Coordinates of C-alpha atoms and ligand atoms in Angstrom, one line a residue:
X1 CA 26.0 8.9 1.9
X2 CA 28.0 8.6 -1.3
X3 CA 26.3 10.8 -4.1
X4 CA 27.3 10.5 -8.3
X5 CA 27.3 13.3 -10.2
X6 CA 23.6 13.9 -11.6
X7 CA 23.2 14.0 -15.7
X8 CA 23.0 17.9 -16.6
X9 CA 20.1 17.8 -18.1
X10 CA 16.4 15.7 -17.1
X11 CA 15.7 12.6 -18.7
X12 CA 13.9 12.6 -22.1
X13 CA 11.3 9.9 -23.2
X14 CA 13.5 7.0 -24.6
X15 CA 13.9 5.9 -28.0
X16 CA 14.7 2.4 -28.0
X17 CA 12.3 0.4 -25.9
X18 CA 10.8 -3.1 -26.1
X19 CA 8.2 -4.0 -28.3
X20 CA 5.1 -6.0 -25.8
X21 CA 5.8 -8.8 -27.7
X22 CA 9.3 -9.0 -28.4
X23 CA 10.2 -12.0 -30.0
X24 CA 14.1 -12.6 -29.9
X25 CA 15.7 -15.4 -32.4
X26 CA 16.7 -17.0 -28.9
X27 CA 13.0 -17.9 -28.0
X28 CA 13.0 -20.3 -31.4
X29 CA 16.7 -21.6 -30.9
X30 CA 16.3 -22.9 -27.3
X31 CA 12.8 -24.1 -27.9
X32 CA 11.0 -21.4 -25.4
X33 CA 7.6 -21.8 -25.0
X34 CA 5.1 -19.4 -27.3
X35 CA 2.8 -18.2 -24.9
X36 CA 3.7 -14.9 -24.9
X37 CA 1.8 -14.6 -21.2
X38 CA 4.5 -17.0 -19.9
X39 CA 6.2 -15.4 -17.2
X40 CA 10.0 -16.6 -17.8
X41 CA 9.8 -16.0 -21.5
X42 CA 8.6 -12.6 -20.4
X43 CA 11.5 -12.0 -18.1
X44 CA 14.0 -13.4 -20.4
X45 CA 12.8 -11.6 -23.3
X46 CA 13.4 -7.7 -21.8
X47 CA 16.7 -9.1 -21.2
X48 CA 17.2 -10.4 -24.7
X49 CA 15.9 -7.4 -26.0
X50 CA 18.7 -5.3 -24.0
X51 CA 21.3 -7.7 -25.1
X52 CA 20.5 -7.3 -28.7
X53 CA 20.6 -3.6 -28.2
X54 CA 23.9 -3.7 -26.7
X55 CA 25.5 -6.6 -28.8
X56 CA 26.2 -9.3 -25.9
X57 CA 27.9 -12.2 -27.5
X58 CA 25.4 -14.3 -28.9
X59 CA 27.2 -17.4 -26.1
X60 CA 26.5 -15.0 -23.5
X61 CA 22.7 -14.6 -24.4
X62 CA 22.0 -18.3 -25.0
X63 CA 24.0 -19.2 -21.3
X64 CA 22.2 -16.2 -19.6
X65 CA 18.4 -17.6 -21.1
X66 CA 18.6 -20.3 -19.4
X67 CA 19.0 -22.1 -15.5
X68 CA 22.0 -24.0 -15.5
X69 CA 20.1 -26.6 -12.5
X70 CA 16.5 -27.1 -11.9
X71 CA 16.0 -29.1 -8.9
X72 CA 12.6 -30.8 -8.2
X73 CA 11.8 -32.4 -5.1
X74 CA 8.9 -34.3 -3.3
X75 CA 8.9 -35.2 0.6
X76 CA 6.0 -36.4 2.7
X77 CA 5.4 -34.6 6.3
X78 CA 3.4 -36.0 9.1
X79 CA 0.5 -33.4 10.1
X80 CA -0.5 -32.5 13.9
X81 CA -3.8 -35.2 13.0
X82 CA -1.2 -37.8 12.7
X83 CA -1.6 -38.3 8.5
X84 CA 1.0 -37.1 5.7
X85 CA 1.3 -35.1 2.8
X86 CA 3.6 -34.8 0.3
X87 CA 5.2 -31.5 -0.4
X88 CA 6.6 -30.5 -3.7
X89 CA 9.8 -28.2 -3.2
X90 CA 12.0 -26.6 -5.8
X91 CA 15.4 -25.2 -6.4
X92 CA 16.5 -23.1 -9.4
X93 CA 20.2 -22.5 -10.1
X94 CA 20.7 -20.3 -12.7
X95 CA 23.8 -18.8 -12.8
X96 CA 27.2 -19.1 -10.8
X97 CA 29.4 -17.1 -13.0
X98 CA 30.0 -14.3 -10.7
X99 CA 30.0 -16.3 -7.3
X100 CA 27.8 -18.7 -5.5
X101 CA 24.1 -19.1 -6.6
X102 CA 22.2 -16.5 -4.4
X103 CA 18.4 -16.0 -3.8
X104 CA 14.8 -16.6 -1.7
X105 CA 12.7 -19.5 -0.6
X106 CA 9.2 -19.1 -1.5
X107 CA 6.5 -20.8 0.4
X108 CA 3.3 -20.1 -1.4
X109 CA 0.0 -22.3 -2.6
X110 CA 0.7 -21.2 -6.0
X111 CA 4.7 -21.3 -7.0
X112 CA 5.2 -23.3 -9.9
X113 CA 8.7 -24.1 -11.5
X114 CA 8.6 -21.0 -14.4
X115 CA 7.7 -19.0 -11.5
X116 CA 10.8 -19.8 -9.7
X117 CA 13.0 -19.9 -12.9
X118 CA 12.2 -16.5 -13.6
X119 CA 13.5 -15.5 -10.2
X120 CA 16.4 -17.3 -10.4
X121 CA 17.1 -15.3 -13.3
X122 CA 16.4 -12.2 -12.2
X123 CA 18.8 -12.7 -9.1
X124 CA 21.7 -13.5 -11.4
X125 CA 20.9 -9.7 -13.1
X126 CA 20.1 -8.1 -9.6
X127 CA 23.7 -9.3 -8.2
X128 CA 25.2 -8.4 -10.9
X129 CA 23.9 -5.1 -11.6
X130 CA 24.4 -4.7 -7.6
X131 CA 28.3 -5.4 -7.9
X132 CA 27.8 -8.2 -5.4
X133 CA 29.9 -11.2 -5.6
X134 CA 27.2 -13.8 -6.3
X135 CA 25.1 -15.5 -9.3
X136 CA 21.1 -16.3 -8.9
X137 CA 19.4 -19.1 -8.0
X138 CA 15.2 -19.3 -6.4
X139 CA 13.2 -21.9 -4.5
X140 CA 10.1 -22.4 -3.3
X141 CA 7.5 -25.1 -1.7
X142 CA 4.2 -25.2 -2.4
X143 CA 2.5 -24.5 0.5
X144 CA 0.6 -22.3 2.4
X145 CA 2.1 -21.0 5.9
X146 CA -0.9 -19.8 6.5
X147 CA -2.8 -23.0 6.5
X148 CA -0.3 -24.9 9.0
X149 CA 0.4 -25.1 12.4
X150 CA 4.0 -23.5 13.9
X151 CA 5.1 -27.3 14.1
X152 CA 3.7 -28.6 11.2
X153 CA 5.8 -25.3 9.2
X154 CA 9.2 -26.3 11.3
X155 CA 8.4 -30.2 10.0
X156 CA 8.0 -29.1 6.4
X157 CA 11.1 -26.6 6.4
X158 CA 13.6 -28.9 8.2
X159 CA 12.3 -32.1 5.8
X160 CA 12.4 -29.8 2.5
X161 CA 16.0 -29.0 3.9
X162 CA 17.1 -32.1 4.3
X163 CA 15.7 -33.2 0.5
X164 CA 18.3 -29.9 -1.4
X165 CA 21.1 -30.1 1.4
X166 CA 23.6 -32.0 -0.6
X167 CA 22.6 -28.9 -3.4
X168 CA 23.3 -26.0 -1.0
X169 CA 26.0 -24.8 0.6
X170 CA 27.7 -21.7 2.3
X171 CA 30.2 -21.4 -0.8
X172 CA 28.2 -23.0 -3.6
X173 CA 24.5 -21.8 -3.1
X174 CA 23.0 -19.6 -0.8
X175 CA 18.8 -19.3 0.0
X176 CA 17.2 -16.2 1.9
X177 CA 13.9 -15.3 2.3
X178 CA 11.1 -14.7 -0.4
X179 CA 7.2 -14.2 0.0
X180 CA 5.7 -16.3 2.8
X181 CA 9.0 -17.3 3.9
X182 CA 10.6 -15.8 7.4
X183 CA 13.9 -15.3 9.4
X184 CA 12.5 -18.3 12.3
X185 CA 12.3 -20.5 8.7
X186 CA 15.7 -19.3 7.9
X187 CA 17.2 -20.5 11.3
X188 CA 15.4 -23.8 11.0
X189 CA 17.4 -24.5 7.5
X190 CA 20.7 -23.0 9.2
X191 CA 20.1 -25.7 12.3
X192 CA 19.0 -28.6 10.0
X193 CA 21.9 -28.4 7.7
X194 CA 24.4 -27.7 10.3
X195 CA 23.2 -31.1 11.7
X196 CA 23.3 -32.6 7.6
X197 CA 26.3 -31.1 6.2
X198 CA 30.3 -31.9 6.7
X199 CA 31.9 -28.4 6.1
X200 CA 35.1 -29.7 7.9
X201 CA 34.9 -27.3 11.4
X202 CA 33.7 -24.1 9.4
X203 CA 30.3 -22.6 10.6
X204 CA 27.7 -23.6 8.6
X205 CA 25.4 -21.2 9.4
X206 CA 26.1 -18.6 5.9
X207 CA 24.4 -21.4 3.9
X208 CA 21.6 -18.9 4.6
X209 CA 21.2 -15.6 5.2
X210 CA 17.9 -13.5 6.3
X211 CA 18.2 -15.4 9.9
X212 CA 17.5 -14.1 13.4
X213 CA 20.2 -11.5 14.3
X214 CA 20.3 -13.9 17.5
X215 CA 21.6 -17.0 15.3
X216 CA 23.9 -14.8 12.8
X217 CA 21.7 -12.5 11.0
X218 CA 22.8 -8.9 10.4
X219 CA 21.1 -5.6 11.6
X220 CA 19.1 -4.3 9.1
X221 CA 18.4 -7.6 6.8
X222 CA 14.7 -7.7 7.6
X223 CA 14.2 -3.9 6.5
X224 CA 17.0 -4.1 3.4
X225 CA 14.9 -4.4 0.3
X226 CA 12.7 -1.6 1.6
X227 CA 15.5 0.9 2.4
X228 CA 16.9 -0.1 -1.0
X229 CA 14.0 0.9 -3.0
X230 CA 13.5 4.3 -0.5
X231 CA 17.6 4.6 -1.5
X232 CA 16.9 4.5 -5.2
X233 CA 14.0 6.7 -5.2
X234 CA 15.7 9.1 -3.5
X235 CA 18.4 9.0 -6.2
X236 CA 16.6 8.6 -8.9
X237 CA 13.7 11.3 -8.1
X238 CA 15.0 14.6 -8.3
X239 CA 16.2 14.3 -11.8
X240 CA 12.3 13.4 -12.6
X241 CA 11.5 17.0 -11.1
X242 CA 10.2 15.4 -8.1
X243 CA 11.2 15.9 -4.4
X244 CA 11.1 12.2 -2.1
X245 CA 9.9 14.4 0.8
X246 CA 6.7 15.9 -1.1
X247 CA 5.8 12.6 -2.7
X248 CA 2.6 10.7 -2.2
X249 CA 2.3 7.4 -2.5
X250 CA 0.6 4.2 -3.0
X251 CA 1.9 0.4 -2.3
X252 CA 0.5 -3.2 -3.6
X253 CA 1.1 -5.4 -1.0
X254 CA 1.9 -4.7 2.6
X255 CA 4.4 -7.5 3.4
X256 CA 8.0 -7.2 4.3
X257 CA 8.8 -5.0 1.3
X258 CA 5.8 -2.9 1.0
X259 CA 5.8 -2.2 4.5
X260 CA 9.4 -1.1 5.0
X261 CA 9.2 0.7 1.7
X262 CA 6.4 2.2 3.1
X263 CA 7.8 2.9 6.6
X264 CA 10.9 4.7 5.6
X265 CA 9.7 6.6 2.5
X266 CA 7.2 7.8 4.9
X267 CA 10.0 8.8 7.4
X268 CA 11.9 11.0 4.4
X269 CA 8.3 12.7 4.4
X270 CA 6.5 11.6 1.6
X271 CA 2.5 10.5 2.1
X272 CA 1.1 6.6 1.6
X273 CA -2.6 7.6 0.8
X274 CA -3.4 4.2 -0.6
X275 CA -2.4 0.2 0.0
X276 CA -3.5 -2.8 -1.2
X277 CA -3.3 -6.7 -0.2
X278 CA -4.2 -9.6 -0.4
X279 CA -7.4 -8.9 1.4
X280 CA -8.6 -5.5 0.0
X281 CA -8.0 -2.2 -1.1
X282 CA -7.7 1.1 1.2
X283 CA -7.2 4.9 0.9
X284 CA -7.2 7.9 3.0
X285 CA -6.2 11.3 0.7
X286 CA -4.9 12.6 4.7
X287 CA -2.3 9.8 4.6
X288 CA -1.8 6.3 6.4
X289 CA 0.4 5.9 8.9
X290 CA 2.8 3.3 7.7
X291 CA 3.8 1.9 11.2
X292 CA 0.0 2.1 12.3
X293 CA -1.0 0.0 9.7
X294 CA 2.4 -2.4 9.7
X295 CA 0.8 -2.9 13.3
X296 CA -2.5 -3.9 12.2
X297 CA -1.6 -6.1 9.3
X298 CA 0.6 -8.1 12.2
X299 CA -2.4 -8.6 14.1
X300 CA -5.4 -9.1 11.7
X301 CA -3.3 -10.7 9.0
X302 CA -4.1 -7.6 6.1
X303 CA -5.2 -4.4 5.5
X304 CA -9.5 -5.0 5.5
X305 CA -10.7 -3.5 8.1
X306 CA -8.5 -0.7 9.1
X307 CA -10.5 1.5 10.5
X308 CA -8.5 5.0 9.9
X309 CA -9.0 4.3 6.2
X310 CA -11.8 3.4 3.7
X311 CA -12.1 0.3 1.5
X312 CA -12.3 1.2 -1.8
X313 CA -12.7 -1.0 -5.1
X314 CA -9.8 -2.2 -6.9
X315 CA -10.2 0.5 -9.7
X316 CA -10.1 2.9 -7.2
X317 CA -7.1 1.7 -6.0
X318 CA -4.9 2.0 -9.3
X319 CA -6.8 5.4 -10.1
X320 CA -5.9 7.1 -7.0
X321 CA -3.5 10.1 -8.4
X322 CA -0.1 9.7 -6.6
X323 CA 3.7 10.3 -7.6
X324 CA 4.9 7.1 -6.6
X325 CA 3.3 3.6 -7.0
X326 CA 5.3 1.0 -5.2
X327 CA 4.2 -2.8 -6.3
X328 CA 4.9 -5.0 -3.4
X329 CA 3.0 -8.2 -4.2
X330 CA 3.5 -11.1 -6.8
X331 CA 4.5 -11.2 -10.3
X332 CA 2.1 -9.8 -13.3
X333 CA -0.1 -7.8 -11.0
X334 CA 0.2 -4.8 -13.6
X335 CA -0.8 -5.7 -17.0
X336 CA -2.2 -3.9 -19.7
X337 CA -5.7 -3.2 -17.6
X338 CA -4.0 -1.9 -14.3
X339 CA -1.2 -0.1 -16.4
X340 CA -4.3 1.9 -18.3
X341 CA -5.4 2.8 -14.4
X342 CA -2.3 3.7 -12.8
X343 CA -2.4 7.9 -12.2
X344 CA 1.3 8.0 -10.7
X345 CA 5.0 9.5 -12.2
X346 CA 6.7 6.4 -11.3
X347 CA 6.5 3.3 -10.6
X348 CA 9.2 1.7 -8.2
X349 CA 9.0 -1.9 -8.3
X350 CA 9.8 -3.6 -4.7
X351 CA 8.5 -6.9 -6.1
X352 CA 10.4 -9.3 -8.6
X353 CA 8.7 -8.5 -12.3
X354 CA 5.6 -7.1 -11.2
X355 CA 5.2 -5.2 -14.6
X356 CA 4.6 -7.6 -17.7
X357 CA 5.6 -5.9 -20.9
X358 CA 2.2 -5.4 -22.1
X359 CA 1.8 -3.2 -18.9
X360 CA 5.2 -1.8 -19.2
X361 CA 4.9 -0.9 -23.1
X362 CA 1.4 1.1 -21.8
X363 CA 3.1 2.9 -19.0
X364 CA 6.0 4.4 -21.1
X365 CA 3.5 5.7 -23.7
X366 CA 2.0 7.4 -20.5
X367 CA 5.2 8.9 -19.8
X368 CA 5.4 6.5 -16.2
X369 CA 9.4 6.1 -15.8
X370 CA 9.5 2.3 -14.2
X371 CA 12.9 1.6 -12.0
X372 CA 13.3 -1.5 -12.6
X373 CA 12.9 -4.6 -10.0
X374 CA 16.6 -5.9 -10.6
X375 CA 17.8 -2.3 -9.0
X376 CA 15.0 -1.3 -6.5
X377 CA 14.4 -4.6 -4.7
X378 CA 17.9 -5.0 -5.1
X379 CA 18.7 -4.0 -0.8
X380 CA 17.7 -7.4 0.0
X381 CA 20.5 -9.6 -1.5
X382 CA 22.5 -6.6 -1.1
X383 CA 22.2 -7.5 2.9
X384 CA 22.1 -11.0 2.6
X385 CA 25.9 -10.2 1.2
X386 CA 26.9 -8.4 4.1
X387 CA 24.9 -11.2 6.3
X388 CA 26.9 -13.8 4.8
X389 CA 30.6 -11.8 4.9
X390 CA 29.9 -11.3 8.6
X391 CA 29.3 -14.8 9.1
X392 CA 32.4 -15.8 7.1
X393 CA 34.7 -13.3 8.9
X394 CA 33.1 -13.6 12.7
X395 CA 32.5 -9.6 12.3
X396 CA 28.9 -8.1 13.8
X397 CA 28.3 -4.9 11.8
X398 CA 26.7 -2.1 13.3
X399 CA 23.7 -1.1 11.9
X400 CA 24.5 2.7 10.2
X401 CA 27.7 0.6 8.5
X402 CA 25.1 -1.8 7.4
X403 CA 23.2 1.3 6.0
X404 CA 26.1 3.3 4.1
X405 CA 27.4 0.3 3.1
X406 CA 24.0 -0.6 1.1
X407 CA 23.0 2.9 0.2
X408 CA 26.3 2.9 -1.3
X409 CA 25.6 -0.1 -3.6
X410 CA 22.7 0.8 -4.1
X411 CA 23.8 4.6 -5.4
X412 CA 26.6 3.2 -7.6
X413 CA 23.9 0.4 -9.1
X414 CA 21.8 3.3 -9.6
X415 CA 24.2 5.8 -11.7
X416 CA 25.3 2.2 -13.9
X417 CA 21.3 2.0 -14.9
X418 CA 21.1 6.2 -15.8
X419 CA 24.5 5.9 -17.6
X420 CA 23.6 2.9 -19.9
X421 CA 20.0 4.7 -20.6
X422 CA 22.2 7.7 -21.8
X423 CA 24.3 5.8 -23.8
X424 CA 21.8 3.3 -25.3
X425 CA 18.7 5.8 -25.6
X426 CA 16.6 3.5 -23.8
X427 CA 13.6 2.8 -21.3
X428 CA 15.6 2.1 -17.2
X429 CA 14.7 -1.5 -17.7
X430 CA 16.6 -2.4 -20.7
X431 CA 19.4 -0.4 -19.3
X432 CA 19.6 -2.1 -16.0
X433 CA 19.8 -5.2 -17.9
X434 CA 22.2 -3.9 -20.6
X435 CA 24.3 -2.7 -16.9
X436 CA 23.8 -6.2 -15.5
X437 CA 24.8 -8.2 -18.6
X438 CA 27.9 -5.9 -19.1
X439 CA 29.4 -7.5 -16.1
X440 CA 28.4 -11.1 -16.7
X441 CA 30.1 -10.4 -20.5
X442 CA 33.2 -9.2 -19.0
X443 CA 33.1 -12.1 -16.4
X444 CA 32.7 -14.7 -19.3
X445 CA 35.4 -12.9 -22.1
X446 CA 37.9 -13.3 -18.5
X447 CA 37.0 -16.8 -17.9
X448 CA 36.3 -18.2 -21.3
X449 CA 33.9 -21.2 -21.9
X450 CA 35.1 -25.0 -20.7
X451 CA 36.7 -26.4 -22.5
Ligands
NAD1 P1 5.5 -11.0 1.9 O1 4.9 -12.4 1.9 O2 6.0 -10.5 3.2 O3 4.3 -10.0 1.4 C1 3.6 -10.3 0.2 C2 2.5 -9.3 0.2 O4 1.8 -9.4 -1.1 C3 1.4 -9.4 1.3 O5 1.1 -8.2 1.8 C4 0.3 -10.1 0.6 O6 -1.0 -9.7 1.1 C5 0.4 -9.4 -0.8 N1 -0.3 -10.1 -1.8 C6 -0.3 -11.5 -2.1 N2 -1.2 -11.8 -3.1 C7 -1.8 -10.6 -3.4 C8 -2.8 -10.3 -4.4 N3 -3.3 -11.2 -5.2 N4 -3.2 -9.0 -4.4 C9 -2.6 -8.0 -3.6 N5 -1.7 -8.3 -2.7 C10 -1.3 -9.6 -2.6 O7 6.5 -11.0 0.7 P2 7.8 -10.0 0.5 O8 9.0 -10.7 1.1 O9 7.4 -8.7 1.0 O10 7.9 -10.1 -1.1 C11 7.1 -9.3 -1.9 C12 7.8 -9.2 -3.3 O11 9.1 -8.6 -3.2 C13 8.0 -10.5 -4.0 O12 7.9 -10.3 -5.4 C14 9.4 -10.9 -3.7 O13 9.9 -11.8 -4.6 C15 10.0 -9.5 -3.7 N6 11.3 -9.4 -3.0 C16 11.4 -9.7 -1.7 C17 12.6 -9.5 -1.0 C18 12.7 -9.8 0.5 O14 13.8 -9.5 1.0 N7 11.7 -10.2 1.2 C19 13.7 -9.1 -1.7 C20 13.6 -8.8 -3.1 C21 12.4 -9.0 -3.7

């Protein structure tokens, strides 16, 4: 495992960190909208804030605050009872400076396009803060997987497909999976747009990664962004005094990233004693057992009802003392009455912008260091990047090179984030961004601006 050389001395409070309702000349200049509870101007804003602090070209900051594609789509599917519906699909492409556009599907009830925007965005920072060769783009359909049939789901994916294939592409723009979205989904795109596309003889199937490691996934994509944000904690810990392997923990939301998170930080030796989704809220001071309960939640669909724990309210959830609190769930779950709650030293954030600033700005008065989303979550598209060389270059990978390889990305990502907090005297999230931008200025001053 590749190790940096630690800062001498412990990290002290921050002096530069963003206001809760930062308002950056940008918002005004590209007509943002003024609700300061709207997620994208929320996402953009900590970046603005970071690129004020660091004096990115003000070119660079208006390109950066905005998508350069949003893609809208409606397509009608035939249900098992014979009638249709019409689906409403997007794709975001926000930023191919660096590479091709890069980033998740998300099939969920509720995605709207500022939902999927701020994604977008935040894959364009996460690559580059990464030092993988790609920009950021999002999608999504609104729809609930839960509520349809295994056929009805393969109808809906193939036809949403076949409605953004001429927009995709193994060199231009790259999905993967996001909440509610799954490897099986992942190999129904791959097999529709093989059928769609004309890529002249090449294999078609790295227009996607996240696929079955039968139909050219890789080893260790379905586990990546949870062994990313274990690899970062177990960087970033021991210069916050504390050891990963006497760690408690809690996690919000048990899906693919809480429960790998929660399976291998538990396998370093540090204790879940408190999870949360989206049907309820349970603790157990003795500990969970993260791959007992990743067993249940496959069965019974959540965490109610496991038995080797009790339910407890949601306040009692956010109160429970622990050293680590991993968010795992949607975006804005910890705002400013959560962020009041929350007894733990630090915050990892698995999911994409799970802290607003409101919450943030409260945590950092508590003394709660927050790593970032755009480096802990960053093991996913981290993955997908090895996913995607293998399928260019006919190479399997075997999973330990899988591991160092992201461990060390993940590592070097890490020590780019502590060395911009040094240098800028700020809170991790502002220097992750201030990190990420860095590359996308440099990538811009080399290309310059057409024409
Ligand atoms: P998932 O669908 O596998 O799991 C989502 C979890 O959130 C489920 O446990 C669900 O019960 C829970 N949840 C939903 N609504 C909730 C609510 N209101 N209260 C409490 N819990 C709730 O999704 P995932 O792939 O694990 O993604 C989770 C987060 O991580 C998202 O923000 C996603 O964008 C981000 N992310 C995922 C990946 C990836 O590789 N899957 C990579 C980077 C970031």
């Amino acid at each position: 495992m590749t190790t940096l050389a630690k800062p001498s001395s412990p990290i002290q409070k921050p002096k530069n960190v963003p206001p809760a309702n930062y308002n950056s000349p940008i918002f005004d200049e590209l007509g943002f909208p003024s609700d300061a509870h709207n997620l994208y101007r929320q996402t953009v804003g900590s970046m603005l804030y970071a690129a004020e602090l660091m004096g990115l070209p003000h070119r660079v900051q208006i390109i950066l605050a905005q998508p350069k594609t949003e893609i809208m789509v409606h397509f009608p599917v035939k249900m098992d009872d014979g009638h249709y519906r019409l689906f409403k699909g997007y794709r975001v492409q926000h930023n191919n400076a660096l590479g091709p556009y890069k980033g998740g599907l998300r099939f969920h009830h509720d995605v709207h396009l500022d939902d999927v925007k701020s994604l977008a965005f935040l894959m364009t920072m996460k690559c580059s803060l990464v030092g993988v060769p790609f920009g950021g783009g999002k999608g999504g359909v609104k729809v609930d997987p839960r509520k349809h049939s295994n056929g009805e789901m393969e109808r809906i994916v193939r036809r949403f497909t076949t409605a953004i294939a001429h927009s995709i592409g193994p060199d231009y723009d790259i999905p993967a999976p996001d909440v509610g979205s799954n490897a099986q989904h992942m190999a129904w795109i791959a097999d529709t747009y093989s059928f769609l596309a004309d890529v002249g003889g090449k294999d078609p199937s790295a227009v996607i990664t996240g696929k079955p490691v039968e139909y050219g996934g890789s080893l260790g994509r379905e586990k990546a962004t949870g062994q990313g944000v274990v690899d970062t904690l177990v960087e970033m810990l021991p210069e916050l005094g504390l050891k990963p392997e006497q760690c408690t923990f809690s996690v919000l939301g048990f899906g693919n990233v809480g429960s790998w998170s929660g399976k291998i930080f538990q396998d370093k030796g540090a204790k879940m004693i408190a999870v949360a989704d989206h049907t309820g809220f349970i603790k157990n001071d003795k500990g969970i057992d993260a791959q007992d309960l990743a067993t249940y939640v496959a069965q019974k669909g959540g965490v109610a009802g496991y038995t080797k724990a009790t339910a407890v309210s949601k306040e009692e959830f956010y109160k429970t003392k622990v050293d680590v609190f991993i968010p795992a769930a949607l975006e804005q779950m910890i705002q400013e009455g959560e962020a009041k709650l929350i007894n733990a030293t630090v915050i990892a954030e698995g999911a994409n912008a799970p802290t607003t600033p409101g919450g943030e700005r409260i945590l950092l008065e508590r003394g709660v260091e927050v790593l970032p989303a755009i480096l802990c979550n960053a093991g996913g598209v981290t993955v997908s990047y090895f996913e995607w060389v293998q399928n260019k270059t006919f190479h399997s990978w075997e999973l330990d090179q899988v591991d160092r390889e992201l461990n060390k990305h993940m590592v070097r990502a890490a020590g780019k984030v502590r060395d911009a907090r040094r240098k800028y005297n700020c809170d991790l999230r502002t220097a992750a961004y201030i990190a990420a931008c860095e590359r996308l200025n440099h990538a811009y001053a080399a290309r310059g601006i057409f024409p």
